[in-house]
XYZ file of C-alpha atoms in Angstrom:
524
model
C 82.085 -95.502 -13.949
C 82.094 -98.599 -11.464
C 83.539 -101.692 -12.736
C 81.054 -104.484 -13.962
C 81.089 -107.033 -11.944
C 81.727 -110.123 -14.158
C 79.265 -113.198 -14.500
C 81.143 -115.818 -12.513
C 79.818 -119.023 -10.022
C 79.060 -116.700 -7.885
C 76.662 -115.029 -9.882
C 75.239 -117.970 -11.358
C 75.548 -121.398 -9.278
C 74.093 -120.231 -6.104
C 71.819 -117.934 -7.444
C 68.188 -119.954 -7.035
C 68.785 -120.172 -3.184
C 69.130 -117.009 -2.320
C 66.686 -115.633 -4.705
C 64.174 -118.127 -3.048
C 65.222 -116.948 0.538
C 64.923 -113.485 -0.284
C 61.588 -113.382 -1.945
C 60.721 -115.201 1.780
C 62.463 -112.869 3.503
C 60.330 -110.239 2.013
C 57.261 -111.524 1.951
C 57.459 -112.244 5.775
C 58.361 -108.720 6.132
C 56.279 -106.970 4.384
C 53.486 -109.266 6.180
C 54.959 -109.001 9.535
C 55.615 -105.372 9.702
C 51.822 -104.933 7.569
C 49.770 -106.502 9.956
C 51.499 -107.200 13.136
C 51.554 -103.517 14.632
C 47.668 -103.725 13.466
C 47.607 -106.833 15.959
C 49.489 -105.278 18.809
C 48.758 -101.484 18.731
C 45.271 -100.273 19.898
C 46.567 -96.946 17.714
C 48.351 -95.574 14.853
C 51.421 -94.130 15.723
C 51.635 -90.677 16.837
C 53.046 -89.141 13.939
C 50.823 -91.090 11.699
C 47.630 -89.783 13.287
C 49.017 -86.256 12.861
C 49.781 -86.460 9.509
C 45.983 -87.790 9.234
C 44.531 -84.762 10.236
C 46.578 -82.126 8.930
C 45.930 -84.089 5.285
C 42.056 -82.981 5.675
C 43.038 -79.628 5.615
C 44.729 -79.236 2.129
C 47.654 -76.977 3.473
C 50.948 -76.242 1.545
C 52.733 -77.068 4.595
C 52.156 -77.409 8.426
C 53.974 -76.062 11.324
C 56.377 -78.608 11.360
C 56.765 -79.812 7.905
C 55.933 -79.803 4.794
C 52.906 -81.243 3.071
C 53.356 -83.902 0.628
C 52.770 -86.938 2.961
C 49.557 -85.820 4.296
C 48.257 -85.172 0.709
C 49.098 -88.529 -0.182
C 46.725 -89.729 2.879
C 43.538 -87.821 2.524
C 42.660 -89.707 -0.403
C 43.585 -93.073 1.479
C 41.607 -92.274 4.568
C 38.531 -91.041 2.294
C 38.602 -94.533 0.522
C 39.703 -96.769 3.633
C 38.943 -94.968 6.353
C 40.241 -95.411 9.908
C 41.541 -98.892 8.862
C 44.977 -99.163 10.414
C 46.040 -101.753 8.430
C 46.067 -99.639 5.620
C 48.420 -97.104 6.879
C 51.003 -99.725 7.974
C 51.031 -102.111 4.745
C 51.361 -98.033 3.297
C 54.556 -98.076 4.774
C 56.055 -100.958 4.228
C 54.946 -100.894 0.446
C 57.262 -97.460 0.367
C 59.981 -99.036 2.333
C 59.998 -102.485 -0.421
C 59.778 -99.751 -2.989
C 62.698 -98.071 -1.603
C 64.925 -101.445 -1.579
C 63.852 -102.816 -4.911
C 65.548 -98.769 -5.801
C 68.384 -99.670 -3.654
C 69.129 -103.238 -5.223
C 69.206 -101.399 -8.989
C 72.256 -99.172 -7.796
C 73.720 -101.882 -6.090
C 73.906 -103.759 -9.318
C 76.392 -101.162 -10.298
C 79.096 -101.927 -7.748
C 78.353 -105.597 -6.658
C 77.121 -108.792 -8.475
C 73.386 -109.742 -8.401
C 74.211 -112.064 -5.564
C 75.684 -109.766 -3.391
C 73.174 -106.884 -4.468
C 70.540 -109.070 -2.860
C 72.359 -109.864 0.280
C 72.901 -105.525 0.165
C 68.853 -105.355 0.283
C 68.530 -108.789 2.547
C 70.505 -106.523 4.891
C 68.920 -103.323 5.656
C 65.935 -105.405 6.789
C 68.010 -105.862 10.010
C 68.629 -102.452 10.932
C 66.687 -100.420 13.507
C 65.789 -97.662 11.154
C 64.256 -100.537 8.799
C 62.690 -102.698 10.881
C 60.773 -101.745 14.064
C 60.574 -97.900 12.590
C 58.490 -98.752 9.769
C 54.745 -99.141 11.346
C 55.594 -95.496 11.668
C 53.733 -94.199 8.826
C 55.715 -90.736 8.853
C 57.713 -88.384 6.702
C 61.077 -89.981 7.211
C 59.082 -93.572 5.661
C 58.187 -91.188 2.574
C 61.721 -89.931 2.198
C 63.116 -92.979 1.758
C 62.023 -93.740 -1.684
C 62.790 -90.204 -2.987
C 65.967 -90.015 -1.073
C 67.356 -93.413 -3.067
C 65.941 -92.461 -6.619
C 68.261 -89.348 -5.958
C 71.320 -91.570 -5.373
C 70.079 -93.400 -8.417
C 69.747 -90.390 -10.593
C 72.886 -89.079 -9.218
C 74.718 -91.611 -9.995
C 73.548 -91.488 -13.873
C 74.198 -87.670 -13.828
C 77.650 -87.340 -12.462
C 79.080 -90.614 -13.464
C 77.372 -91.677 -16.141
C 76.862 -88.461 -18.398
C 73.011 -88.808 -19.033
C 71.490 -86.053 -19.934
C 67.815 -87.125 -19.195
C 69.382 -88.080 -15.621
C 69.364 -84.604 -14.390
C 65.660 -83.692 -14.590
C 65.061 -87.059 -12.919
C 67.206 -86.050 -10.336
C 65.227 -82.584 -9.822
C 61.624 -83.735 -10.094
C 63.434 -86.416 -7.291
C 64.508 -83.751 -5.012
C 61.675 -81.404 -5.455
C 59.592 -84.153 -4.241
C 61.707 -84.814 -1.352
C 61.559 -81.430 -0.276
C 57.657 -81.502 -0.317
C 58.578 -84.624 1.693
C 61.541 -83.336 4.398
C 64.234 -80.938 4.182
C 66.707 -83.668 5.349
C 66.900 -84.263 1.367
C 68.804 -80.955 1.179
C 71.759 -83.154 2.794
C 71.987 -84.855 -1.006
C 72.986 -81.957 -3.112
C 75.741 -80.787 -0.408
C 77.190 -84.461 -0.887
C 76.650 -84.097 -4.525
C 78.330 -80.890 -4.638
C 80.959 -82.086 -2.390
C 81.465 -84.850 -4.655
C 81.919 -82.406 -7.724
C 84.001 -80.320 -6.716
C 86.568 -83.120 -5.105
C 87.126 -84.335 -8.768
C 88.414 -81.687 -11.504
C 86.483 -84.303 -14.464
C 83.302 -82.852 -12.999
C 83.700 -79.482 -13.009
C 82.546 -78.665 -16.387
C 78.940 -80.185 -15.358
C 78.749 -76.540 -13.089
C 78.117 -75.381 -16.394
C 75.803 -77.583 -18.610
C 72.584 -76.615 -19.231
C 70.759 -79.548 -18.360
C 72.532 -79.422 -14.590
C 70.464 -76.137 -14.485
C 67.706 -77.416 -15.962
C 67.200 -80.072 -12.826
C 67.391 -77.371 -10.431
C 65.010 -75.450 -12.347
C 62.614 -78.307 -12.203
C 63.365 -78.914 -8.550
C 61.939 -75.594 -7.421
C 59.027 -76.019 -9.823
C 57.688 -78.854 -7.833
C 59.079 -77.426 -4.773
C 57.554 -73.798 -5.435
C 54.062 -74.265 -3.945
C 55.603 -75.126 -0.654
C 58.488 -72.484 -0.749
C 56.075 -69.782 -1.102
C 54.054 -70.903 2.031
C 57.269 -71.430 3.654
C 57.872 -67.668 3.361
C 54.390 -66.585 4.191
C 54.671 -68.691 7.395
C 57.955 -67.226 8.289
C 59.674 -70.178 7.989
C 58.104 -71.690 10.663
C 58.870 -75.857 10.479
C 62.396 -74.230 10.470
C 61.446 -72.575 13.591
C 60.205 -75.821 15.119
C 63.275 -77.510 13.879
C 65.495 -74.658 15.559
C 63.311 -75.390 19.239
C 63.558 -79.467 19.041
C 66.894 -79.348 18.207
C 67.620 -77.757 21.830
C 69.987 -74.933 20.167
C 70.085 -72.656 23.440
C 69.358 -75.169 25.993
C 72.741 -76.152 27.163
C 76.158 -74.915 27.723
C 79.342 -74.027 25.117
C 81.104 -77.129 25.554
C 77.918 -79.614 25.926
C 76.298 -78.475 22.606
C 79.083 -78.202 20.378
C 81.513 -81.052 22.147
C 79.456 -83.602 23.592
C 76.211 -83.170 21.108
C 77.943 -83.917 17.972
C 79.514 -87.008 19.868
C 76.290 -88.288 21.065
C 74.525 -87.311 17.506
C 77.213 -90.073 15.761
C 76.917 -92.528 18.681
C 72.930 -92.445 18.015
C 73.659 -93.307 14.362
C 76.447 -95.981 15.083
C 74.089 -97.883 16.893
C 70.979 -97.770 14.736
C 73.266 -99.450 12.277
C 74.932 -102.458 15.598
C 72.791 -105.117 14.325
C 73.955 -104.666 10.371
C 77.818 -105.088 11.602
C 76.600 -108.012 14.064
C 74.822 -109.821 10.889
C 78.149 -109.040 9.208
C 80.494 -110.116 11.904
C 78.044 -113.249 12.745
C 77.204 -114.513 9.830
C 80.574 -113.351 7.365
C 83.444 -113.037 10.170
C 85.850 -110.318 10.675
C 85.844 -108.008 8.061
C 89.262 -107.574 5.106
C 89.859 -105.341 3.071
C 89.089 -106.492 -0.243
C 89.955 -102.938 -1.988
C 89.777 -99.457 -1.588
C 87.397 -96.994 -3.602
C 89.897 -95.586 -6.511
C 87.418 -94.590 -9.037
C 85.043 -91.176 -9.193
C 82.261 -93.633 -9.383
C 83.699 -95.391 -6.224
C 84.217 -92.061 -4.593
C 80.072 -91.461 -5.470
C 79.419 -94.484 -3.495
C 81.741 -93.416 -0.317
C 79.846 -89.671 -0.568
C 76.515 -90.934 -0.624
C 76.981 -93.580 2.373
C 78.390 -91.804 4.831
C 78.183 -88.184 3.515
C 74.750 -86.909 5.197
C 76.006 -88.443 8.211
C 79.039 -86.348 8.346
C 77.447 -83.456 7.488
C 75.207 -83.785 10.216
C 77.768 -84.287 12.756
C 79.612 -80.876 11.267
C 76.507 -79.211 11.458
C 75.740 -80.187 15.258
C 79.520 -79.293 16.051
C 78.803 -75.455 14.528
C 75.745 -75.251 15.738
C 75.288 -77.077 18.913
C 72.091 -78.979 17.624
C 71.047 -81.943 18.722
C 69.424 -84.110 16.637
C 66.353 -87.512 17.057
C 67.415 -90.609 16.177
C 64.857 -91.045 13.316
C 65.900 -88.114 11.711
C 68.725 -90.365 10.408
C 66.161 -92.941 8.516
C 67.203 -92.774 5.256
C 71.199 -92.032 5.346
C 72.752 -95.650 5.757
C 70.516 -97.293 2.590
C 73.595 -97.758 0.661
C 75.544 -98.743 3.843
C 75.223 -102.434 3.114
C 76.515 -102.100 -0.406
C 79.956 -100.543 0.995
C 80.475 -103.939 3.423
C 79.606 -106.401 0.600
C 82.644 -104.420 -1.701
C 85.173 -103.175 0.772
C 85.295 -105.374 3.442
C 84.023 -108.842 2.574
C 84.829 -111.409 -0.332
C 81.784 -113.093 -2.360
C 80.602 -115.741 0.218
C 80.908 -119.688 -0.271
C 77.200 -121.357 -0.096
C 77.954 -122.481 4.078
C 78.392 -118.549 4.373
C 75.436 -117.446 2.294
C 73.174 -119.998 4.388
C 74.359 -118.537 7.400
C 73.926 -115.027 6.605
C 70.423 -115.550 5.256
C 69.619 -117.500 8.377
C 71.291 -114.261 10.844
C 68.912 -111.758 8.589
C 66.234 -114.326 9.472
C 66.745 -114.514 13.107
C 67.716 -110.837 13.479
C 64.306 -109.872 11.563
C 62.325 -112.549 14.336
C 64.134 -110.476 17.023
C 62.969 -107.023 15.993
C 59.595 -108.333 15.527
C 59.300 -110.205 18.923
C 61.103 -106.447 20.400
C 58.166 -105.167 18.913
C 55.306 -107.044 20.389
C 56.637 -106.875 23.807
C 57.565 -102.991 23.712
C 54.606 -101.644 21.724
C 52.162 -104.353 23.115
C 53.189 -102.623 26.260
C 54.777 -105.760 27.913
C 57.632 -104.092 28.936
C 56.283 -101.277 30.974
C 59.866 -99.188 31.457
C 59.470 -97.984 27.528
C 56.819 -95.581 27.340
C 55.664 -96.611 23.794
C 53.399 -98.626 25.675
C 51.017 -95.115 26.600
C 51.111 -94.313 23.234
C 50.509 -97.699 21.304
C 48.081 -99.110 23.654
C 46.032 -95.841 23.782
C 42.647 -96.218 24.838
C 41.076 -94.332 21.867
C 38.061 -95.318 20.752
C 36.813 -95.243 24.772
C 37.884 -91.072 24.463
C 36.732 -90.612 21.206
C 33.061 -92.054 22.194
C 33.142 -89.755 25.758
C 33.701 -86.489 23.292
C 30.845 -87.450 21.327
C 28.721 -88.002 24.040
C 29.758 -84.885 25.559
C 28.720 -82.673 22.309
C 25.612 -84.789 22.209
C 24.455 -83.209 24.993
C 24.275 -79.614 23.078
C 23.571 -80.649 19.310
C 22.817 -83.736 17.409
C 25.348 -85.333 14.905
C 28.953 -85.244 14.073
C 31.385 -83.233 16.997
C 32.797 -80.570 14.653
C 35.689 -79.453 16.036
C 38.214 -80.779 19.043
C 40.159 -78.217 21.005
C 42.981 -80.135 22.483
C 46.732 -81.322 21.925
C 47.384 -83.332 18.942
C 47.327 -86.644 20.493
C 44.054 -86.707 22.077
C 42.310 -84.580 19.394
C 43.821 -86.692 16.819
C 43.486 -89.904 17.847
C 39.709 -89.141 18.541
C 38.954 -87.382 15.289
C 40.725 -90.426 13.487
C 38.178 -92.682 15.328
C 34.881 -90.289 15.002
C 32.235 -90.135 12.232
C 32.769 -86.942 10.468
C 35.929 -86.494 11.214
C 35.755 -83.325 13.986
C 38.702 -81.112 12.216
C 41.302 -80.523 15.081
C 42.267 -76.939 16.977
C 45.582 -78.269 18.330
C 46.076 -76.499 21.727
C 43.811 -74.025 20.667
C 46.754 -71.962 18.689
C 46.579 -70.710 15.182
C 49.795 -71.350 14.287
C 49.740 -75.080 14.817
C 46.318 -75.264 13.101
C 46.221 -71.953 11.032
C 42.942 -73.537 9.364
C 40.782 -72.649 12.180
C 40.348 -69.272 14.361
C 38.366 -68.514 17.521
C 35.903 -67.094 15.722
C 35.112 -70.263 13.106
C 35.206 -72.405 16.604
C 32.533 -69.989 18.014
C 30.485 -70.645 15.050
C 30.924 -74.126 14.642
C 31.124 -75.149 18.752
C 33.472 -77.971 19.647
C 34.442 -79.777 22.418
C 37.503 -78.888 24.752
C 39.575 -81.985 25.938
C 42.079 -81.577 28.643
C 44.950 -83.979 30.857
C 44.342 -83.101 34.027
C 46.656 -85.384 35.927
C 49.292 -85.057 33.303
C 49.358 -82.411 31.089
C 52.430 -82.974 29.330
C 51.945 -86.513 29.510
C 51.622 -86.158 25.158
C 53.579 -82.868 25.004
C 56.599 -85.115 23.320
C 54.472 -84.983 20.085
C 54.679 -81.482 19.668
C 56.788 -79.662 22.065
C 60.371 -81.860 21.678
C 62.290 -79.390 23.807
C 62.994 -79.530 27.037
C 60.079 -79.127 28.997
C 60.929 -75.540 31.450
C 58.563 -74.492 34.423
C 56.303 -72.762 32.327
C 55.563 -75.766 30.232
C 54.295 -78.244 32.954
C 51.021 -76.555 32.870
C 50.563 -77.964 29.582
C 48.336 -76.317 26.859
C 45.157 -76.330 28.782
C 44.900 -72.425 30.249
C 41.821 -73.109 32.552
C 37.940 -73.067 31.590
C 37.871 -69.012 32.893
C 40.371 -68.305 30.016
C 38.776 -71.065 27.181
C 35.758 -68.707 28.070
C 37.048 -65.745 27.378
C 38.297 -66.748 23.870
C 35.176 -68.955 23.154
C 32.428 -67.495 24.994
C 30.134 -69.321 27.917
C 31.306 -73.498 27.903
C 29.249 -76.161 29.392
C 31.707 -77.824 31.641
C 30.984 -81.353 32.589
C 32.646 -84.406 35.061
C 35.902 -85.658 34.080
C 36.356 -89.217 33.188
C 38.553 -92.066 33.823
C 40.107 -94.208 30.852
C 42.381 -97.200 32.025
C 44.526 -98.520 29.201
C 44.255 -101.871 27.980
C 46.372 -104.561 29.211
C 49.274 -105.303 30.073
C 50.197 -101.742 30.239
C 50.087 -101.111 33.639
C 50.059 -97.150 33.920
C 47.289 -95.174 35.896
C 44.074 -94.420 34.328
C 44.255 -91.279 31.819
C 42.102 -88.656 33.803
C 40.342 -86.237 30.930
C 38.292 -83.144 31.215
C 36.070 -82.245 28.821
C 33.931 -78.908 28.317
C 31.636 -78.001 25.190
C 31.525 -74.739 23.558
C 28.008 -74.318 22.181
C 27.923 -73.113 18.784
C 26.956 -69.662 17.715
C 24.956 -70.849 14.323
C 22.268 -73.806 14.837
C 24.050 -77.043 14.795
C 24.667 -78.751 11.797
């Protein structure tokens, strides 16, 4: 078990400062990163607009993940609506929900003091700061990801019993979240098995019992996962660019580059160290099982990930990594830095505060599409609401009422289905096994309307299609109205349309088709 860390001055006489500072800090955060992007973005974020429509569909998982996220936002969107603001203050709600998590197992290694400063921290970090508008499934993960660490902790080094179903019904719900909570029970096992004291938990009962409980919750999911043949595995398999490259790139130069995108996500946590601390001393090293825990879960599913990219050759996104380095601040505060003097704690808490301005003003001028070299600014600054009134115009001119259905790529379906009245349910690129909820034949019946790029059509592919894009694939989805007709009978086609984005993004006008596919059965 970690040493207590004994009540001294340090835990008590500068206390009401930064306990004051911090409850700032976090208001302004949770305010800034709730209803800035709301101020800046004409759009949800991409993911977030996905994971919108596939919730109105009720599906045990989804082509490229699992479910659990999109359930949780059905019954948001039927009470809200399309209210971004919602969907962000969502997000950073998990995220504070996540640190408050993180500050509990800090208590276990560092004082109350420096448990705060652990927490203060992680607001500075890329994957905590200028991520978190994106409403997505590495968001969700966060909070199930650090009640694992939590529950771990109480398992392996503290002997509870009642610990291990915790930890289960934690990881079960992770796995409904993202299978990137799998890393956790290789760096649990890993940690087991590297100290002889544990070996007898292999087995107890109530070890067995967790994992029991795990694929309970887990089970609904599992058995689509077979059904579908695997198939987010699949998608994970074609992003990851696995047969793309040659011997030496993917399993040299990939893992190399995987660690260097990781290293610096977490630059501005060792420049608030450096900056506001100084050089880092050793003030210890980890000597205890319960130390070791700490060391396993910090920098554990990072290794892993690098071993796995050097067998496999798989590269990896930099978001992917979202929720490893939560307990990375903890590590710093014990190892390499002593408990600060009040100058020192003033100047840290004014480098998280001028750090946190930074990522926010990075974020108004990249997703407010003021710098016009990122191309956030096509997606954030989307013109939306002008698309999603030109498709309902264009069914209006075959029935009355609500568009039903949108045949297109997930962006511009989704992004107009979020903004319609009804809610047209989404055939993304027109392919079953992206949206296994419709057919042909239920489009036939119903009619919908067929949205196209035609000056780009793999201008949005990124969403979707994260491999490299061949010769084959800058045609885009779109196979021509001859072939749409073929599938979906006679379509009315109609003149394309012009959208220019809103300022100051500064790319061409977005050039759409659109056709309609008349339904079968009288309109509804």
């Amino acid at each position: 078990m970690a040493r207590p860390f004994p009540v001294t001055s340090e835990a008590l006489g500068s206390a009401s400062f930064p306990r004051r500072a911090v409850i700032v800090l976090f208001v302004a955060f949770g305010l800034g990163w709730g209803v800035l992007p709301s101020l800046v973005s004409t759009t949800l974020h991409r993911d977030t607009i996905q994971i919108l429509y596939w919730g109105q569909e009720w599906e045990l998982g989804y082509f490229k993940h699992p479910p659990l996220i999109s359930w949780l936002n059905e019954p948001l969107f039927l009470l809200f609506g399309p209210l971004d603001v919602v969907y962000y203050l969502e997000s950073v709600a998990l995220t504070l929900l996540a640190f408050w998590v993180v500050y509990r197992f800090a208590l276990r290694y560092v004082s109350p003091l420096r448990s705060a400063m652990a927490v203060a921290a992680l607001t500075v970090m890329g994957y905590f700061s200028y991520v978190i508008p994106a409403l997505n499934h590495n968001v969700l993960l966060l909070l199930p990801w650090c009640l694992s660490i939590v529950f771990g902790y109480e398992a392996l080094e503290e002997r509870r019993k009642a610990a291990w179903p915790a930890l289960g019904l934690a990881l079960g719900i992770g796995i409904l979240t993202k299978y990137t909570i799998l890393l956790l029970p290789l760096v649990f096992l890993g940690h087991v098995l590297g100290h002889r004291k544990h070996w007898p938990l292999l087995r107890d009962p109530w070890v067995w019992l967790g994992v029991g409980l795990c694929l309970l919750v887990a089970s609904p999911h599992l058995g689509w996962l077979v059904d579908s043949e695997f198939a987010p595995l699949t998608y994970l398999a074609d992003s990851a660019g696995l047969d793309s490259r040659g011997f030496a790139e993917r399993h040299l130069l990939t893992p190399l580059t995987n660690l260097a995108m990781m290293v610096g996500m977490c630059g501005s946590l060792l420049l608030l160290m450096v900056g506001a601390l100084g050089l880092p001393r050793l003030q210890g090293r980890p000597a205890s099982s319960a130390e070791h825990y700490l060391m396993a879960v910090s920098f554990g599913p990072a290794v892993a990930v690098v071993v796995l990219s050097a067998i496999s050759g798989g590269e990896m996104r930099v978001e992917w990594a979202t929720t490893f380095f939560a307990t990375l601040p903890i590590v710093l505060l014990r190892y390499l830095y002593a408990a600060p003097d009040g100058p020192r704690l003033r100047r840290f808490m004014v480098w998280v505060a001028g750090l946190n301005a930074a990522m926010m003003t990075t974020f108004v001028l990249i997703f407010g599409g003021w710098i016009n070299q990122v191309p956030e600014g096509e997606w954030s600054r989307f013109p939306d609401r002008a698309v999603a009134a030109a498709i309902s115009e264009s069914w209006a001119k075959v029935c009355p009422g609500p568009v039903p259905v949108i045949v297109s790529d997930s962006w511009l379906a989704g992004t107009a289905s979020y903004r319609l009245p009804g809610r047209p349910r989404v055939y993304t690129e027109a392919d079953s096994f992206m949206a296994p909820w419709l057919s042909d034949e239920d489009v036939q019946d119903s009619g919908g309307v067929v949205v196209w790029n035609m000056d780009n059509p793999t201008q949005f592919r990124e969403l979707d299609h994260q491999e490299e894009i061949g010769q084959a694939g800058r045609i885009g989805w779109f196979p021509g109205l001859e072939e749409m007709g073929r599938r979906f009978g006679p379509l009315l086609g109609l003149a394309d349309a012009t959208f220019p984005y809103p300022p100051p993004v500064t790319l061409p006008p977005l050039r759409l088709g659109f056709a309609v596919i008349p339904p079968a059965k009288p309109c509804r």
